[in-house]
mmCIF file of N, CA, C and O in Angstrom:
data_model
loop_
_atom_site.group_PDB
_atom_site.id
_atom_site.type_symbol
_atom_site.label_atom_id
_atom_site.label_comp_id
_atom_site.label_asym_id
_atom_site.label_seq_id
_atom_site.Cartn_x
_atom_site.Cartn_y
_atom_site.Cartn_z
ATOM 1 N N MET A 1 145.946 62.025 -38.063
ATOM 2 C CA MET A 1 145.416 62.835 -36.991
ATOM 3 C C MET A 1 145.775 62.197 -35.652
ATOM 4 O O MET A 1 145.700 60.996 -35.492
ATOM 5 N N ALA A 2 146.150 62.991 -34.665
ATOM 6 C CA ALA A 2 146.532 62.460 -33.360
ATOM 7 C C ALA A 2 145.304 61.970 -32.616
ATOM 8 O O ALA A 2 144.266 62.605 -32.633
ATOM 9 N N GLU A 3 145.443 60.806 -31.989
ATOM 10 C CA GLU A 3 144.312 60.269 -31.248
ATOM 11 C C GLU A 3 144.273 60.876 -29.854
ATOM 12 O O GLU A 3 145.279 61.350 -29.327
ATOM 13 N N ASN A 4 143.092 60.874 -29.247
ATOM 14 C CA ASN A 4 142.897 61.434 -27.915
ATOM 15 C C ASN A 4 143.601 60.542 -26.891
ATOM 16 O O ASN A 4 143.278 59.376 -26.763
ATOM 17 N N LYS A 5 144.561 61.090 -26.177
ATOM 18 C CA LYS A 5 145.338 60.309 -25.218
ATOM 19 C C LYS A 5 144.924 60.604 -23.777
ATOM 20 O O LYS A 5 145.665 60.326 -22.857
ATOM 21 N N SER A 6 143.715 61.202 -23.568
ATOM 22 C CA SER A 6 143.315 61.496 -22.207
ATOM 23 C C SER A 6 142.921 60.210 -21.486
ATOM 24 O O SER A 6 142.405 59.272 -22.085
ATOM 25 N N LYS A 7 143.195 60.182 -20.208
ATOM 26 C CA LYS A 7 142.896 59.018 -19.377
ATOM 27 C C LYS A 7 141.444 59.055 -18.938
ATOM 28 O O LYS A 7 140.798 60.089 -18.950
ATOM 29 N N LYS A 8 140.934 57.924 -18.514
ATOM 30 C CA LYS A 8 139.572 57.805 -18.000
ATOM 31 C C LYS A 8 139.552 58.324 -16.572
ATOM 32 O O LYS A 8 140.348 57.906 -15.727
ATOM 33 N N LEU A 9 138.653 59.248 -16.304
ATOM 34 C CA LEU A 9 138.538 59.852 -14.976
ATOM 35 C C LEU A 9 137.814 58.895 -14.033
ATOM 36 O O LEU A 9 136.733 58.399 -14.361
ATOM 37 N N PRO A 10 138.387 58.591 -12.854
ATOM 38 C CA PRO A 10 137.715 57.704 -11.902
ATOM 39 C C PRO A 10 136.452 58.364 -11.333
ATOM 40 O O PRO A 10 136.282 59.565 -11.412
ATOM 41 N N GLN A 11 135.594 57.555 -10.747
ATOM 42 C CA GLN A 11 134.393 58.053 -10.083
ATOM 43 C C GLN A 11 134.756 58.445 -8.650
ATOM 44 O O GLN A 11 135.553 57.770 -7.997
ATOM 45 N N PHE A 12 134.134 59.518 -8.152
ATOM 46 C CA PHE A 12 134.394 59.990 -6.796
ATOM 47 C C PHE A 12 133.081 60.048 -6.029
ATOM 48 O O PHE A 12 132.049 60.432 -6.574
ATOM 49 N N ASN A 13 133.130 59.674 -4.764
ATOM 50 C CA ASN A 13 131.932 59.709 -3.917
ATOM 51 C C ASN A 13 131.723 61.073 -3.277
ATOM 52 O O ASN A 13 130.609 61.433 -2.926
ATOM 53 N N THR A 14 132.807 61.822 -3.109
ATOM 54 C CA THR A 14 132.705 63.141 -2.479
ATOM 55 C C THR A 14 133.586 64.138 -3.228
ATOM 56 O O THR A 14 134.513 63.748 -3.956
ATOM 57 N N ASN A 15 133.300 65.399 -3.023
ATOM 58 C CA ASN A 15 134.156 66.442 -3.593
ATOM 59 C C ASN A 15 135.555 66.377 -2.993
ATOM 60 O O ASN A 15 136.543 66.662 -3.670
ATOM 61 N N GLN A 16 135.644 65.982 -1.735
ATOM 62 C CA GLN A 16 136.943 65.875 -1.077
ATOM 63 C C GLN A 16 137.813 64.827 -1.768
ATOM 64 O O GLN A 16 139.009 65.033 -1.957
ATOM 65 N N GLU A 17 137.221 63.711 -2.167
ATOM 66 C CA GLU A 17 137.981 62.680 -2.894
ATOM 67 C C GLU A 17 138.504 63.238 -4.214
ATOM 68 O O GLU A 17 139.637 62.972 -4.599
ATOM 69 N N LEU A 18 137.675 64.011 -4.904
ATOM 70 C CA LEU A 18 138.076 64.637 -6.164
ATOM 71 C C LEU A 18 139.252 65.582 -5.946
ATOM 72 O O LEU A 18 140.248 65.546 -6.677
ATOM 73 N N VAL A 19 139.154 66.420 -4.916
ATOM 74 C CA VAL A 19 140.228 67.372 -4.607
ATOM 75 C C VAL A 19 141.519 66.634 -4.289
ATOM 76 O O VAL A 19 142.589 66.975 -4.802
ATOM 77 N N GLU A 20 141.429 65.614 -3.461
ATOM 78 C CA GLU A 20 142.623 64.854 -3.082
ATOM 79 C C GLU A 20 143.242 64.151 -4.288
ATOM 80 O O GLU A 20 144.464 64.065 -4.404
ATOM 81 N N PHE A 21 142.397 63.662 -5.198
ATOM 82 C CA PHE A 21 142.903 63.006 -6.401
ATOM 83 C C PHE A 21 143.741 63.975 -7.228
ATOM 84 O O PHE A 21 144.852 63.658 -7.655
ATOM 85 N N PHE A 22 143.201 65.181 -7.458
ATOM 86 C CA PHE A 22 143.922 66.132 -8.306
ATOM 87 C C PHE A 22 145.060 66.846 -7.577
ATOM 88 O O PHE A 22 145.814 67.580 -8.194
ATOM 89 N N ASP A 23 145.198 66.615 -6.281
ATOM 90 C CA ASP A 23 146.401 67.082 -5.585
ATOM 91 C C ASP A 23 147.628 66.304 -6.065
ATOM 92 O O ASP A 23 148.747 66.795 -5.991
ATOM 93 N N THR A 24 147.395 65.091 -6.558
ATOM 94 C CA THR A 24 148.514 64.230 -6.966
ATOM 95 C C THR A 24 148.460 63.821 -8.439
ATOM 96 O O THR A 24 149.256 62.998 -8.868
ATOM 97 N N HIS A 25 147.504 64.347 -9.198
ATOM 98 C CA HIS A 25 147.371 64.007 -10.617
ATOM 99 C C HIS A 25 147.273 65.270 -11.456
ATOM 100 O O HIS A 25 146.822 66.307 -10.986
ATOM 101 N N ASP A 26 147.656 65.154 -12.704
ATOM 102 C CA ASP A 26 147.633 66.277 -13.642
ATOM 103 C C ASP A 26 146.267 66.363 -14.310
ATOM 104 O O ASP A 26 145.839 65.428 -14.995
ATOM 105 N N LEU A 27 145.587 67.489 -14.121
ATOM 106 C CA LEU A 27 144.267 67.698 -14.704
ATOM 107 C C LEU A 27 144.290 67.563 -16.226
ATOM 108 O O LEU A 27 143.348 67.068 -16.833
ATOM 109 N N GLY A 28 145.396 67.963 -16.848
ATOM 110 C CA GLY A 28 145.526 67.895 -18.297
ATOM 111 C C GLY A 28 145.440 66.487 -18.852
ATOM 112 O O GLY A 28 145.044 66.287 -20.000
ATOM 113 N N GLU A 29 145.806 65.494 -18.058
ATOM 114 C CA GLU A 29 145.743 64.105 -18.509
ATOM 115 C C GLU A 29 144.307 63.615 -18.655
ATOM 116 O O GLU A 29 144.058 62.592 -19.262
ATOM 117 N N TYR A 30 143.339 64.344 -18.091
ATOM 118 C CA TYR A 30 141.936 63.939 -18.101
ATOM 119 C C TYR A 30 141.068 64.934 -18.873
ATOM 120 O O TYR A 30 139.851 64.958 -18.732
ATOM 121 N N GLU A 31 141.709 65.725 -19.724
ATOM 122 C CA GLU A 31 141.027 66.801 -20.451
ATOM 123 C C GLU A 31 139.801 66.319 -21.222
ATOM 124 O O GLU A 31 138.758 66.969 -21.225
ATOM 125 N N GLY A 32 139.906 65.185 -21.881
ATOM 126 C CA GLY A 32 138.794 64.662 -22.672
ATOM 127 C C GLY A 32 137.603 64.216 -21.846
ATOM 128 O O GLY A 32 136.492 64.086 -22.352
ATOM 129 N N GLU A 33 137.800 63.979 -20.558
ATOM 130 C CA GLU A 33 136.741 63.514 -19.661
ATOM 131 C C GLU A 33 135.993 64.655 -18.983
ATOM 132 O O GLU A 33 134.953 64.442 -18.385
ATOM 133 N N LEU A 34 136.545 65.852 -19.054
ATOM 134 C CA LEU A 34 135.962 66.973 -18.324
ATOM 135 C C LEU A 34 134.876 67.659 -19.142
ATOM 136 O O LEU A 34 135.003 67.819 -20.354
ATOM 137 N N PRO A 35 133.792 68.077 -18.480
ATOM 138 C CA PRO A 35 132.733 68.767 -19.205
ATOM 139 C C PRO A 35 133.187 70.171 -19.604
ATOM 140 O O PRO A 35 134.039 70.777 -18.945
ATOM 141 N N GLU A 36 132.628 70.663 -20.691
ATOM 142 C CA GLU A 36 132.947 72.020 -21.129
ATOM 143 C C GLU A 36 132.295 72.994 -20.142
ATOM 144 O O GLU A 36 131.148 72.819 -19.746
ATOM 145 N N ALA A 37 133.040 73.992 -19.734
ATOM 146 C CA ALA A 37 132.529 74.967 -18.762
ATOM 147 C C ALA A 37 132.129 76.255 -19.469
ATOM 148 O O ALA A 37 132.826 76.724 -20.362
ATOM 149 N N HIS A 38 130.990 76.796 -19.064
ATOM 150 C CA HIS A 38 130.514 78.075 -19.578
ATOM 151 C C HIS A 38 130.217 78.972 -18.383
ATOM 152 O O HIS A 38 129.537 78.554 -17.442
ATOM 153 N N PHE A 39 130.733 80.181 -18.396
ATOM 154 C CA PHE A 39 130.450 81.114 -17.315
ATOM 155 C C PHE A 39 130.677 82.533 -17.801
ATOM 156 O O PHE A 39 131.380 82.777 -18.771
ATOM 157 N N ASP A 40 130.025 83.467 -17.129
ATOM 158 C CA ASP A 40 130.177 84.888 -17.431
ATOM 159 C C ASP A 40 131.119 85.505 -16.421
ATOM 160 O O ASP A 40 131.137 85.122 -15.247
ATOM 161 N N VAL A 41 131.878 86.465 -16.867
ATOM 162 C CA VAL A 41 132.803 87.173 -15.990
ATOM 163 C C VAL A 41 132.401 88.639 -15.972
ATOM 164 O O VAL A 41 132.250 89.258 -17.028
ATOM 165 N N ASP A 42 132.185 89.168 -14.791
ATOM 166 C CA ASP A 42 131.831 90.573 -14.649
ATOM 167 C C ASP A 42 133.101 91.342 -14.312
ATOM 168 O O ASP A 42 133.617 91.247 -13.205
ATOM 169 N N ILE A 43 133.601 92.113 -15.271
ATOM 170 C CA ILE A 43 134.838 92.860 -15.049
ATOM 171 C C ILE A 43 134.559 94.350 -14.870
ATOM 172 O O ILE A 43 135.426 95.177 -15.068
ATOM 173 N N LYS A 44 133.347 94.671 -14.439
ATOM 174 C CA LYS A 44 132.963 96.063 -14.273
ATOM 175 C C LYS A 44 133.387 96.643 -12.923
ATOM 176 O O LYS A 44 133.276 97.828 -12.704
ATOM 177 N N ARG A 45 133.854 95.816 -12.025
ATOM 178 C CA ARG A 45 134.242 96.290 -10.707
ATOM 179 C C ARG A 45 135.409 97.252 -10.832
ATOM 180 O O ARG A 45 136.363 97.012 -11.562
ATOM 181 N N SER A 46 135.344 98.335 -10.104
ATOM 182 C CA SER A 46 136.389 99.357 -10.161
ATOM 183 C C SER A 46 137.014 99.555 -8.789
ATOM 184 O O SER A 46 136.376 99.341 -7.765
ATOM 185 N N HIS A 47 138.241 99.972 -8.799
ATOM 186 C CA HIS A 47 138.952 100.321 -7.577
ATOM 187 C C HIS A 47 139.353 101.780 -7.676
ATOM 188 O O HIS A 47 139.755 102.252 -8.742
ATOM 189 N N TYR A 48 139.265 102.478 -6.573
ATOM 190 C CA TYR A 48 139.601 103.891 -6.541
ATOM 191 C C TYR A 48 140.636 104.131 -5.450
ATOM 192 O O TYR A 48 140.592 103.515 -4.387
ATOM 193 N N LEU A 49 141.543 105.014 -5.721
ATOM 194 C CA LEU A 49 142.545 105.399 -4.731
ATOM 195 C C LEU A 49 142.095 106.695 -4.068
ATOM 196 O O LEU A 49 141.702 107.643 -4.746
ATOM 197 N N VAL A 50 142.165 106.717 -2.739
ATOM 198 C CA VAL A 50 141.747 107.888 -1.975
ATOM 199 C C VAL A 50 142.838 108.197 -0.968
ATOM 200 O O VAL A 50 143.339 107.311 -0.289
ATOM 201 N N SER A 51 143.191 109.475 -0.865
ATOM 202 C CA SER A 51 144.186 109.898 0.119
ATOM 203 C C SER A 51 143.568 109.894 1.515
ATOM 204 O O SER A 51 142.454 110.366 1.702
ATOM 205 N N ILE A 52 144.298 109.331 2.460
ATOM 206 C CA ILE A 52 143.835 109.306 3.854
ATOM 207 C C ILE A 52 144.981 109.769 4.741
ATOM 208 O O ILE A 52 146.117 109.322 4.586
ATOM 209 N N ASN A 53 144.645 110.643 5.659
ATOM 210 C CA ASN A 53 145.603 111.153 6.634
ATOM 211 C C ASN A 53 146.263 109.987 7.372
ATOM 212 O O ASN A 53 145.619 108.994 7.692
ATOM 213 N N ARG A 54 147.552 110.108 7.650
ATOM 214 C CA ARG A 54 148.328 109.027 8.284
ATOM 215 C C ARG A 54 147.725 108.593 9.619
ATOM 216 O O ARG A 54 147.616 107.394 9.901
ATOM 217 N N ASP A 55 147.330 109.561 10.464
ATOM 218 C CA ASP A 55 146.753 109.207 11.773
ATOM 219 C C ASP A 55 145.420 108.475 11.608
ATOM 220 O O ASP A 55 145.138 107.503 12.313
ATOM 221 N N LEU A 56 144.601 108.954 10.673
ATOM 222 C CA LEU A 56 143.326 108.304 10.413
ATOM 223 C C LEU A 56 143.546 106.885 9.902
ATOM 224 O O LEU A 56 142.868 105.940 10.323
ATOM 225 N N MET A 57 144.520 106.699 9.030
ATOM 226 C CA MET A 57 144.811 105.369 8.497
ATOM 227 C C MET A 57 145.269 104.430 9.604
ATOM 228 O O MET A 57 144.877 103.253 9.629
ATOM 229 N N SER A 58 146.068 104.928 10.524
ATOM 230 C CA SER A 58 146.513 104.103 11.659
ATOM 231 C C SER A 58 145.324 103.616 12.470
ATOM 232 O O SER A 58 145.259 102.443 12.864
ATOM 233 N N LYS A 59 144.370 104.529 12.704
ATOM 234 C CA LYS A 59 143.180 104.150 13.471
ATOM 235 C C LYS A 59 142.329 103.151 12.685
ATOM 236 O O LYS A 59 141.791 102.199 13.255
ATOM 237 N N LEU A 60 142.196 103.359 11.390
ATOM 238 C CA LEU A 60 141.443 102.427 10.556
ATOM 239 C C LEU A 60 142.076 101.030 10.595
ATOM 240 O O LEU A 60 141.376 100.018 10.691
ATOM 241 N N LEU A 61 143.399 100.985 10.514
ATOM 242 C CA LEU A 61 144.106 99.705 10.571
ATOM 243 C C LEU A 61 143.863 98.986 11.899
ATOM 244 O O LEU A 61 143.671 97.769 11.928
ATOM 245 N N GLU A 62 143.860 99.736 12.989
ATOM 246 C CA GLU A 62 143.607 99.150 14.305
ATOM 247 C C GLU A 62 142.215 98.541 14.374
ATOM 248 O O GLU A 62 142.045 97.402 14.826
ATOM 249 N N VAL A 63 141.214 99.312 13.940
ATOM 250 C CA VAL A 63 139.828 98.832 13.993
ATOM 251 C C VAL A 63 139.651 97.618 13.085
ATOM 252 O O VAL A 63 139.019 96.632 13.465
ATOM 253 N N ALA A 64 140.209 97.679 11.895
ATOM 254 C CA ALA A 64 140.094 96.561 10.963
ATOM 255 C C ALA A 64 140.727 95.306 11.557
ATOM 256 O O ALA A 64 140.174 94.205 11.446
ATOM 257 N N LYS A 65 141.876 95.458 12.198
ATOM 258 C CA LYS A 65 142.550 94.313 12.808
ATOM 259 C C LYS A 65 141.697 93.724 13.930
ATOM 260 O O LYS A 65 141.556 92.507 14.036
ATOM 261 N N GLU A 66 141.092 94.602 14.751
ATOM 262 C CA GLU A 66 140.220 94.138 15.836
ATOM 263 C C GLU A 66 139.025 93.360 15.288
ATOM 264 O O GLU A 66 138.605 92.362 15.865
ATOM 265 N N GLN A 67 138.480 93.837 14.170
ATOM 266 C CA GLN A 67 137.311 93.195 13.576
ATOM 267 C C GLN A 67 137.692 92.051 12.634
ATOM 268 O O GLN A 67 136.827 91.393 12.071
ATOM 269 N N GLN A 68 138.981 91.855 12.451
ATOM 270 C CA GLN A 68 139.521 90.789 11.599
ATOM 271 C C GLN A 68 138.979 90.882 10.167
ATOM 272 O O GLN A 68 138.568 89.882 9.571
ATOM 273 N N ILE A 69 138.987 92.104 9.634
ATOM 274 C CA ILE A 69 138.597 92.340 8.247
ATOM 275 C C ILE A 69 139.634 93.267 7.623
ATOM 276 O O ILE A 69 140.422 93.898 8.327
ATOM 277 N N SER A 70 139.598 93.382 6.315
ATOM 278 C CA SER A 70 140.531 94.286 5.648
ATOM 279 C C SER A 70 140.083 95.731 5.833
ATOM 280 O O SER A 70 138.903 96.005 6.076
ATOM 281 N N VAL A 71 141.028 96.642 5.721
ATOM 282 C CA VAL A 71 140.712 98.069 5.810
ATOM 283 C C VAL A 71 139.734 98.435 4.700
ATOM 284 O O VAL A 71 138.802 99.225 4.906
ATOM 285 N N GLU A 72 139.915 97.855 3.518
ATOM 286 C CA GLU A 72 139.018 98.145 2.395
ATOM 287 C C GLU A 72 137.580 97.783 2.731
ATOM 288 O O GLU A 72 136.654 98.560 2.454
ATOM 289 N N MET A 73 137.382 96.620 3.333
ATOM 290 C CA MET A 73 136.030 96.194 3.708
ATOM 291 C C MET A 73 135.455 97.103 4.786
ATOM 292 O O MET A 73 134.272 97.452 4.745
ATOM 293 N N LEU A 74 136.276 97.485 5.739
ATOM 294 C CA LEU A 74 135.833 98.361 6.816
ATOM 295 C C LEU A 74 135.390 99.714 6.272
ATOM 296 O O LEU A 74 134.287 100.184 6.554
ATOM 297 N N VAL A 75 136.227 100.331 5.469
ATOM 298 C CA VAL A 75 135.909 101.649 4.913
ATOM 299 C C VAL A 75 134.679 101.558 4.015
ATOM 300 O O VAL A 75 133.782 102.411 4.076
ATOM 301 N N ASP A 76 134.595 100.527 3.207
ATOM 302 C CA ASP A 76 133.446 100.346 2.324
ATOM 303 C C ASP A 76 132.147 100.254 3.130
ATOM 304 O O ASP A 76 131.157 100.919 2.808
ATOM 305 N N SER A 77 132.156 99.456 4.185
ATOM 306 C CA SER A 77 130.930 99.293 4.988
ATOM 307 C C SER A 77 130.565 100.581 5.715
ATOM 308 O O SER A 77 129.391 100.953 5.782
ATOM 309 N N TRP A 78 131.564 101.290 6.249
ATOM 310 C CA TRP A 78 131.291 102.556 6.940
ATOM 311 C C TRP A 78 130.749 103.608 5.982
ATOM 312 O O TRP A 78 129.836 104.349 6.311
ATOM 313 N N LEU A 79 131.303 103.681 4.791
ATOM 314 C CA LEU A 79 130.824 104.648 3.804
ATOM 315 C C LEU A 79 129.392 104.321 3.376
ATOM 316 O O LEU A 79 128.567 105.232 3.232
ATOM 317 N N LYS A 80 129.089 103.060 3.190
ATOM 318 C CA LYS A 80 127.715 102.663 2.843
ATOM 319 C C LYS A 80 126.745 103.075 3.937
ATOM 320 O O LYS A 80 125.677 103.600 3.677
ATOM 321 N N GLU A 81 127.109 102.792 5.214
ATOM 322 C CA GLU A 81 126.262 103.174 6.339
ATOM 323 C C GLU A 81 126.028 104.683 6.356
ATOM 324 O O GLU A 81 124.907 105.140 6.533
ATOM 325 N N LYS A 82 127.064 105.435 6.169
ATOM 326 C CA LYS A 82 126.975 106.901 6.203
ATOM 327 C C LYS A 82 126.082 107.403 5.077
ATOM 328 O O LYS A 82 125.249 108.309 5.265
ATOM 329 N N LEU A 83 126.241 106.852 3.887
ATOM 330 C CA LEU A 83 125.432 107.282 2.743
ATOM 331 C C LEU A 83 123.954 106.910 2.920
ATOM 332 O O LEU A 83 123.079 107.671 2.516
ATOM 333 N N ILE A 84 123.681 105.757 3.532
ATOM 334 C CA ILE A 84 122.298 105.369 3.778
ATOM 335 C C ILE A 84 121.659 106.334 4.762
ATOM 336 O O ILE A 84 120.516 106.772 4.565
ATOM 337 N N LYS A 85 122.381 106.704 5.811
ATOM 338 C CA LYS A 85 121.864 107.648 6.795
ATOM 339 C C LYS A 85 121.658 109.041 6.185
ATOM 340 O O LYS A 85 120.747 109.760 6.570
ATOM 341 N N ALA A 86 122.510 109.407 5.220
ATOM 342 C CA ALA A 86 122.425 110.736 4.603
ATOM 343 C C ALA A 86 121.282 110.827 3.589
ATOM 344 O O ALA A 86 120.852 111.915 3.246
ATOM 345 N N SER A 87 120.791 109.669 3.146
ATOM 346 C CA SER A 87 119.724 109.665 2.120
ATOM 347 C C SER A 87 118.383 110.015 2.684
ATOM 348 O O SER A 87 118.007 109.789 3.746
#
């Protein structure tokens, strides 16, 4: 049976030290030292395609750029606001 050839992981005082270490080292070499990770993934998020008039899209792009956000975020927030007011 092959023996575990993983290296001993050094101790780090900060997360920044850890990040800098793995910028120059292979994570796979320390596989045996790493804790097992458990997490849930929510893949229920959906994306929808919607037709938008060219002039309207140009204006949306301008506003999004001014607010330094994506058009998707802008439209999503505006639609939420509109739906809350309509309720």
